[in-house]
PDB file of C-alpha atoms in Angstrom:
ATOM      1  CA  MET A   1      19.935  91.138  26.785  1.00 57.00           C
ATOM      2  CA  LYS A   2      23.060  89.415  27.428  1.00 54.00           C
ATOM      3  CA  LYS A   3      22.801  87.365  24.617  1.00 56.00           C
ATOM      4  CA  ILE A   4      21.969  90.551  22.243  1.00 62.00           C
ATOM      5  CA  ILE A   5      25.136  91.987  23.590  1.00 59.00           C
ATOM      6  CA  LEU A   6      26.729  88.771  22.695  1.00 55.00           C
ATOM      7  CA  GLY A   7      25.601  88.879  19.217  1.00 60.00           C
ATOM      8  CA  MET A   8      26.784  92.201  18.893  1.00 62.00           C
ATOM      9  CA  LEU A   9      30.458  91.067  19.928  1.00 61.00           C
ATOM     10  CA  ALA A  10      30.256  88.437  17.466  1.00 57.00           C
ATOM     11  CA  SER A  11      29.479  90.341  14.919  1.00 60.00           C
ATOM     12  CA  CYS A  12      32.050  92.786  15.298  1.00 54.00           C
ATOM     13  CA  PHE A  13      34.471  90.180  15.496  1.00 53.00           C
ATOM     14  CA  LEU A  14      33.516  88.391  12.441  1.00 58.00           C
ATOM     15  CA  LEU A  15      33.193  92.259  10.707  1.00 52.00           C
ATOM     16  CA  THR A  16      37.157  92.396  11.748  1.00 53.00           C
ATOM     17  CA  ALA A  17      38.374  89.472  10.806  1.00 50.00           C
ATOM     18  CA  SER A  18      37.144  90.110   7.445  1.00 53.00           C
ATOM     19  CA  VAL A  19      38.805  93.475   7.309  1.00 44.00           C
ATOM     20  CA  THR A  20      41.639  91.482   8.092  1.00 49.00           C
ATOM     21  CA  GLN A  21      41.290  89.235   5.623  1.00 49.00           C
ATOM     22  CA  THR A  22      40.666  92.014   2.812  1.00 47.00           C
ATOM     23  CA  LYS A  23      43.560  93.720   3.843  1.00 43.00           C
ATOM     24  CA  ALA A  24      45.646  90.506   3.621  1.00 40.00           C
ATOM     25  CA  GLN A  25      44.640  89.894   0.274  1.00 43.00           C
ATOM     26  CA  VAL A  26      45.478  93.109  -1.033  1.00 40.00           C
ATOM     27  CA  ASN A  27      49.073  92.718   0.078  1.00 38.00           C
ATOM     28  CA  VAL A  28      49.686  89.584  -1.556  1.00 40.00           C
ATOM     29  CA  SER A  29      48.448  90.771  -4.797  1.00 39.00           C
ATOM     30  CA  LEU A  30      50.881  93.593  -4.498  1.00 39.00           C
ATOM     31  CA  ASN A  31      53.442  91.445  -3.336  1.00 38.00           C
ATOM     32  CA  ILE A  32      52.857  88.586  -6.073  1.00 54.00           C
ATOM     33  CA  GLY A  33      51.838  91.800  -8.977  1.00 63.00           C
ATOM     34  CA  THR A  34      55.438  93.768  -8.876  1.00 81.00           C
ATOM     35  CA  TRP A  35      58.569  92.202  -9.207  1.00 92.00           C
ATOM     36  CA  THR A  36      62.398  93.841  -8.544  1.00 92.00           C
ATOM     37  CA  PRO A  37      65.483  91.679 -10.227  1.00 93.00           C
ATOM     38  CA  PRO A  38      68.588  90.934  -7.871  1.00 93.00           C
ATOM     39  CA  ALA A  39      71.010  93.376  -8.515  1.00 92.00           C
ATOM     40  CA  GLU A  40      73.164  90.967 -11.066  1.00 91.00           C
ATOM     41  CA  TYR A  41      70.426  90.820 -13.811  1.00 93.00           C
ATOM     42  CA  ALA A  42      69.788  95.172 -13.499  1.00 91.00           C
ATOM     43  CA  ASP A  43      70.992  94.626 -16.703  1.00 91.00           C
ATOM     44  CA  ALA A  44      67.810  93.300 -18.722  1.00 94.00           C
ATOM     45  CA  ASN A  45      64.849  95.002 -18.853  1.00 94.00           C
ATOM     46  CA  TYR A  46      62.651  92.231 -20.386  1.00 96.00           C
ATOM     47  CA  TYR A  47      61.747  88.644 -19.139  1.00 96.00           C
ATOM     48  CA  TYR A  48      60.106  85.777 -20.113  1.00 96.00           C
ATOM     49  CA  LEU A  49      58.361  84.064 -18.051  1.00 96.00           C
ATOM     50  CA  PRO A  50      57.643  80.838 -19.571  1.00 96.00           C
ATOM     51  CA  ASP A  51      54.780  79.574 -17.010  1.00 96.00           C
ATOM     52  CA  VAL A  52      52.173  82.431 -18.277  1.00 95.00           C
ATOM     53  CA  ASN A  53      53.212  83.021 -21.749  1.00 95.00           C
ATOM     54  CA  SER A  54      54.585  86.619 -21.089  1.00 96.00           C
ATOM     55  CA  TYR A  55      57.304  88.955 -20.862  1.00 97.00           C
ATOM     56  CA  TYR A  56      57.971  91.256 -17.408  1.00 96.00           C
ATOM     57  CA  TYR A  57      58.967  94.832 -18.387  1.00 96.00           C
ATOM     58  CA  VAL A  58      60.977  95.592 -15.640  1.00 95.00           C
ATOM     59  CA  PRO A  59      61.029  99.833 -15.627  1.00 94.00           C
ATOM     60  CA  THR A  60      57.472  99.981 -15.359  1.00 94.00           C
ATOM     61  CA  HIS A  61      56.446  96.548 -13.645  1.00 95.00           C
ATOM     62  CA  GLN A  62      54.262  95.470 -16.263  1.00 95.00           C
ATOM     63  CA  TYR A  63      53.550  92.372 -17.947  1.00 96.00           C
ATOM     64  CA  VAL A  64      53.494  91.920 -22.367  1.00 96.00           C
ATOM     65  CA  TYR A  65      51.152  89.049 -23.233  1.00 96.00           C
ATOM     66  CA  LEU A  66      49.048  88.751 -26.230  1.00 94.00           C
ATOM     67  CA  SER A  67      45.808  90.361 -26.399  1.00 91.00           C
ATOM     68  CA  GLY A  68      43.035  89.610 -29.659  1.00 89.00           C
ATOM     69  CA  GLY A  69      46.555  89.144 -31.266  1.00 90.00           C
ATOM     70  CA  ASN A  70      48.227  92.214 -30.308  1.00 94.00           C
ATOM     71  CA  TRP A  71      50.625  92.526 -27.885  1.00 95.00           C
ATOM     72  CA  VAL A  72      49.452  94.595 -24.706  1.00 95.00           C
ATOM     73  CA  TRP A  73      50.943  96.204 -21.473  1.00 95.00           C
ATOM     74  CA  ARG A  74      49.082  95.562 -18.444  1.00 95.00           C
ATOM     75  CA  ASN A  75      50.280  96.188 -14.622  1.00 94.00           C
ATOM     76  CA  THR A  76      48.091  92.720 -13.871  1.00 93.00           C
ATOM     77  CA  LEU A  77      47.867  89.064 -15.869  1.00 93.00           C
ATOM     78  CA  LEU A  78      45.369  87.323 -17.823  1.00 92.00           C
ATOM     79  CA  ALA A  79      42.865  86.381 -14.948  1.00 92.00           C
ATOM     80  CA  ARG A  80      43.405  82.703 -15.760  1.00 92.00           C
ATOM     81  CA  TYR A  81      47.289  83.425 -14.365  1.00 93.00           C
ATOM     82  CA  SER A  82      45.458  84.982 -10.925  1.00 91.00           C
ATOM     83  CA  TYR A  83      47.601  81.752  -9.157  1.00 92.00           C
ATOM     84  CA  TYR A  84      50.722  83.116 -10.470  1.00 94.00           C
ATOM     85  CA  ASN A  85      53.900  84.158  -8.137  1.00 93.00           C
ATOM     86  CA  ILE A  86      56.331  85.743 -10.141  1.00 93.00           C
ATOM     87  CA  ASN A  87      58.700  86.303  -7.380  1.00 93.00           C
ATOM     88  CA  ASP A  88      59.015  82.632  -7.423  1.00 92.00           C
ATOM     89  CA  GLY A  89      58.517  81.701 -10.920  1.00 93.00           C
ATOM     90  CA  TYR A  90      61.165  80.705 -13.155  1.00 96.00           C
ATOM     91  CA  LYS A  91      62.301  84.064 -15.312  1.00 96.00           C
ATOM     92  CA  VAL A  92      64.731  83.995 -18.729  1.00 96.00           C
ATOM     93  CA  ALA A  93      66.598  87.464 -18.590  1.00 95.00           C
ATOM     94  CA  VAL A  94      66.476  88.412 -22.590  1.00 95.00           C
ATOM     95  CA  TYR A  95      68.707  90.540 -24.161  1.00 93.00           C
ATOM     96  CA  ARG A  96      67.104  91.345 -27.674  1.00 90.00           C
ATOM     97  CA  PRO A  97      65.187  94.462 -27.937  1.00 88.00           C
ATOM     98  CA  ASN A  98      61.578  93.922 -28.329  1.00 91.00           C
ATOM     99  CA  PRO A  99      61.835  90.097 -27.450  1.00 92.00           C
ATOM    100  CA  TYR A 100      58.520  89.710 -27.776  1.00 93.00           C
ATOM    101  CA  ARG A 101      59.375  89.403 -31.452  1.00 93.00           C
ATOM    102  CA  TYR A 102      60.722  86.694 -30.956  1.00 94.00           C
ATOM    103  CA  TYR A 103      58.029  84.748 -28.540  1.00 95.00           C
ATOM    104  CA  ARG A 104      57.492  81.907 -31.018  1.00 94.00           C
ATOM    105  CA  TYR A 105      61.067  81.045 -30.766  1.00 94.00           C
ATOM    106  CA  ASP A 106      60.428  81.762 -26.824  1.00 95.00           C
ATOM    107  CA  ARG A 107      57.919  79.378 -25.961  1.00 94.00           C
ATOM    108  CA  VAL A 108      59.517  76.323 -27.343  1.00 95.00           C
ATOM    109  CA  LYS A 109      62.561  77.195 -25.842  1.00 94.00           C
ATOM    110  CA  TYR A 110      61.450  76.822 -22.474  1.00 95.00           C
ATOM    111  CA  ALA A 111      58.307  75.453 -22.547  1.00 95.00           C
ATOM    112  CA  ARG A 112      60.781  72.709 -20.467  1.00 94.00           C
ATOM    113  CA  TYR A 113      60.629  74.834 -17.292  1.00 94.00           C
ATOM    114  CA  ARG A 114      57.658  75.302 -16.397  1.00 93.00           C
ATOM    115  CA  GLY A 115      56.904  74.988 -12.823  1.00 92.00           C
ATOM    116  CA  VAL A 116      60.941  75.454 -11.738  1.00 93.00           C
ATOM    117  CA  LYS A 117      61.053  78.010  -8.659  1.00 93.00           C
ATOM    118  CA  ASN A 118      63.277  80.276  -8.224  1.00 92.00           C
ATOM    119  CA  VAL A 119      65.320  80.184 -10.985  1.00 94.00           C
ATOM    120  CA  ILE A 120      67.182  83.198 -12.966  1.00 94.00           C
ATOM    121  CA  ILE A 121      68.786  82.902 -16.402  1.00 93.00           C
ATOM    122  CA  ARG A 122      69.931  84.577 -18.527  1.00 92.00           C
ATOM    123  CA  ASP A 123      69.255  83.924 -22.475  1.00 90.00           C
ATOM    124  CA  ARG A 124      72.233  83.612 -25.209  1.00 87.00           C
ATOM    125  CA  TYR A 125      72.468  86.722 -26.441  1.00 85.00           C
ATOM    126  CA  TYR A 126      74.313  88.524 -22.688  1.00 84.00           C
ATOM    127  CA  ARG A 127      77.078  90.146 -23.607  1.00 81.00           C
ATOM    128  CA  PRO A 128      78.659  91.940 -20.019  1.00 79.00           C
ATOM    129  CA  ARG A 129      78.939  95.340 -20.635  1.00 68.00           C
ATOM    130  CA  THR A 130      82.614  95.779 -18.590  1.00 61.00           C
ATOM    131  CA  LYS A 131      85.410  94.307 -19.633  1.00 58.00           C
ATOM    132  CA  VAL A 132      87.506  93.094 -15.997  1.00 55.00           C
ATOM    133  CA  ILE A 133      90.911  93.732 -16.957  1.00 62.00           C
ATOM    134  CA  THR A 134      93.252  92.818 -14.078  1.00 63.00           C
ATOM    135  CA  HIS A 135      96.839  93.567 -13.935  1.00 60.00           C
ATOM    136  CA  THR A 136      99.746  92.263 -11.751  1.00 61.00           C
ATOM    137  CA  ARG A 137     102.567  94.301 -10.870  1.00 66.00           C
ATOM    138  CA  TYR A 138     105.075  93.463  -8.642  1.00 59.00           C
ATOM    139  CA  VAL A 139     106.539  94.989  -5.732  1.00 66.00           C
ATOM    140  CA  ASN A 140     110.000  94.425  -4.187  1.00 72.00           C
ATOM    141  CA  ARG A 141     111.236  91.395  -6.784  1.00 66.00           C
ATOM    142  CA  PRO A 142     114.098  89.622  -6.208  1.00 68.00           C
ATOM    143  CA  THR A 143     117.190  91.803  -7.217  1.00 64.00           C
ATOM    144  CA  ARG A 144     118.360  89.743 -10.892  1.00 69.00           C
ATOM    145  CA  VAL A 145     122.261  89.223 -10.420  1.00 63.00           C
ATOM    146  CA  ILE A 146     123.944  89.553 -13.861  1.00 66.00           C
ATOM    147  CA  ASN A 147     127.331  88.757 -13.890  1.00 68.00           C
ATOM    148  CA  ARG A 148     129.786  90.708 -16.931  1.00 69.00           C
ATOM    149  CA  THR A 149     133.368  89.502 -17.341  1.00 64.00           C
ATOM    150  CA  ARG A 150     135.512  92.496 -19.110  1.00 67.00           C
ATOM    151  CA  TYR A 151     138.909  92.172 -20.819  1.00 58.00           C
ATOM    152  CA  VAL A 152     141.167  94.366 -20.323  1.00 64.00           C
ATOM    153  CA  ASN A 153     145.056  94.813 -21.602  1.00 68.00           C
ATOM    154  CA  ARG A 154     144.233  91.816 -23.883  1.00 60.00           C
ATOM    155  CA  PRO A 155     147.638  90.585 -26.360  1.00 62.00           C
ATOM    156  CA  ALA A 156     147.473  92.425 -29.460  1.00 60.00           C
ATOM    157  CA  LYS A 157     146.770  90.787 -32.359  1.00 64.00           C
ATOM    158  CA  VAL A 158     149.615  90.320 -34.659  1.00 56.00           C
ATOM    159  CA  VAL A 159     149.514  90.895 -38.224  1.00 57.00           C
ATOM    160  CA  ARG A 160     152.691  90.548 -40.424  1.00 63.00           C
ATOM    161  CA  HIS A 161     153.157  92.586 -43.444  1.00 58.00           C
ATOM    162  CA  THR A 162     155.975  91.159 -45.527  1.00 55.00           C
ATOM    163  CA  LYS A 163     157.472  94.204 -48.109  1.00 61.00           C
ATOM    164  CA  TYR A 164     159.226  93.047 -50.903  1.00 54.00           C
ATOM    165  CA  VAL A 165     162.361  96.152 -51.348  1.00 58.00           C
ATOM    166  CA  ASN A 166     164.633  95.959 -53.996  1.00 67.00           C
ATOM    167  CA  ARG A 167     163.107  93.013 -55.840  1.00 62.00           C
ATOM    168  CA  PRO A 168     165.429  92.269 -59.354  1.00 65.00           C
ATOM    169  CA  SER A 169     164.325  94.007 -62.317  1.00 63.00           C
ATOM    170  CA  ARG A 170     162.058  92.521 -64.945  1.00 64.00           C
ATOM    171  CA  VAL A 171     163.335  92.744 -68.448  1.00 63.00           C
ATOM    172  CA  VAL A 172     160.877  92.666 -71.327  1.00 61.00           C
ATOM    173  CA  ASN A 173     161.952  92.859 -74.792  1.00 68.00           C
ATOM    174  CA  ARG A 174     159.033  93.789 -77.554  1.00 67.00           C
ATOM    175  CA  THR A 175     159.657  94.763 -80.806  1.00 63.00           C
ATOM    176  CA  ARG A 176     156.873  96.291 -82.979  1.00 64.00           C
ATOM    177  CA  ILE A 177     157.068  96.030 -87.119  1.00 61.00           C
ATOM    178  CA  VAL A 178     155.419  98.841 -88.434  1.00 59.00           C
ATOM    179  CA  ASN A 179     155.430  97.971 -92.805  1.00 63.00           C
ATOM    180  CA  ARG A 180     153.934 100.957 -94.268  1.00 59.00           C
ATOM    181  CA  PRO A 181     154.577 102.301 -98.093  1.00 60.00           C
ATOM    182  CA  SER A 182     157.079 104.896 -96.629  1.00 56.00           C
ATOM    183  CA  HIS A 183     159.082 103.170 -94.407  1.00 54.00           C
ATOM    184  CA  THR A 184     159.851 100.477 -92.315  1.00 52.00           C
ATOM    185  CA  LYS A 185     159.937 101.333 -88.600  1.00 57.00           C
ATOM    186  CA  ILE A 186     161.267  99.265 -85.765  1.00 59.00           C
ATOM    187  CA  ARG A 187     160.823 100.316 -82.244  1.00 60.00           C
ATOM    188  CA  THR A 188     162.719  98.087 -79.389  1.00 61.00           C
ATOM    189  CA  VAL A 189     162.423  98.045 -75.562  1.00 58.00           C
ATOM    190  CA  THR A 190     164.939  97.196 -73.279  1.00 60.00           C
ATOM    191  CA  HIS A 191     164.919  96.717 -69.506  1.00 56.00           C
ATOM    192  CA  VAL A 192     167.912  96.155 -67.831  1.00 60.00           C
ATOM    193  CA  ASN A 193     169.364  94.393 -65.083  1.00 61.00           C
ATOM    194  CA  ARG A 194     167.634  90.581 -65.666  1.00 54.00           C
ATOM    195  CA  PRO A 195     168.932  88.052 -63.194  1.00 56.00           C
ATOM    196  CA  ALA A 196     170.531  85.281 -64.510  1.00 52.00           C
ATOM    197  CA  HIS A 197     168.696  81.896 -64.205  1.00 52.00           C
ATOM    198  CA  HIS A 198     169.726  79.726 -62.080  1.00 51.00           C
ATOM    199  CA  GLY A 199     170.382  76.319 -62.978  1.00 50.00           C
ATOM    200  CA  GLY A 200     171.232  76.950 -67.102  1.00 48.00           C
ATOM    201  CA  LYS A 201     171.985  78.579 -69.781  1.00 48.00           C
ATOM    202  CA  SER A 202     171.394  82.322 -70.728  1.00 45.00           C
ATOM    203  CA  HIS A 203     170.762  83.029 -74.573  1.00 48.00           C
ATOM    204  CA  GLY A 204     170.207  86.609 -75.234  1.00 47.00           C
ATOM    205  CA  LYS A 205     170.826  88.809 -78.306  1.00 48.00           C
ATOM    206  CA  GLY A 206     172.211  91.993 -78.621  1.00 48.00           C
ATOM    207  CA  HIS A 207     171.352  95.011 -80.720  1.00 48.00           C
ATOM    208  CA  HIS A 208     173.917  97.944 -82.051  1.00 47.00           C
TER     209      HIS A 208
END
């Protein structure tokens, strides 16, 4: 009787251990199967996973990979990748629409990072969505002192103008002779008060 009781207790213990192990495996599978990017990488919807040659689509928490020559979205990876843990695998945030179209490029470029753990990078198509502009405003800056000098009662500017009044008259004699068939006309213009020349003789002709 005692042996029977011990056998039953042993069976219960094994059954409990089996159930606990199964729950643990389920929890591990759930943890391995889904992943949410950190806040600083939340602007990327797709991530390339070089360890499994697949992409991860964040909005639906699905893997995107080739199956039978077609791209498919699945909640889990292929059976041969059952060892893979997306939480610590190498991930590349890709910022191209439908990035799996560039799979050949990504597979070659990121192949060297297979096996690298706990690293997330952005691809070269990343463009920050938010433009940060820092404005600095100085308050209570020291007063700027400007000394200006103004001249008052400056000396007047003297301008001398010379005006000649009662200058000597200039005498010009012009004689115009017109020889027309009918008559001869002599026109004489005389200006009087012509000043005498100094230092020489004065010659003039009188007309009566």
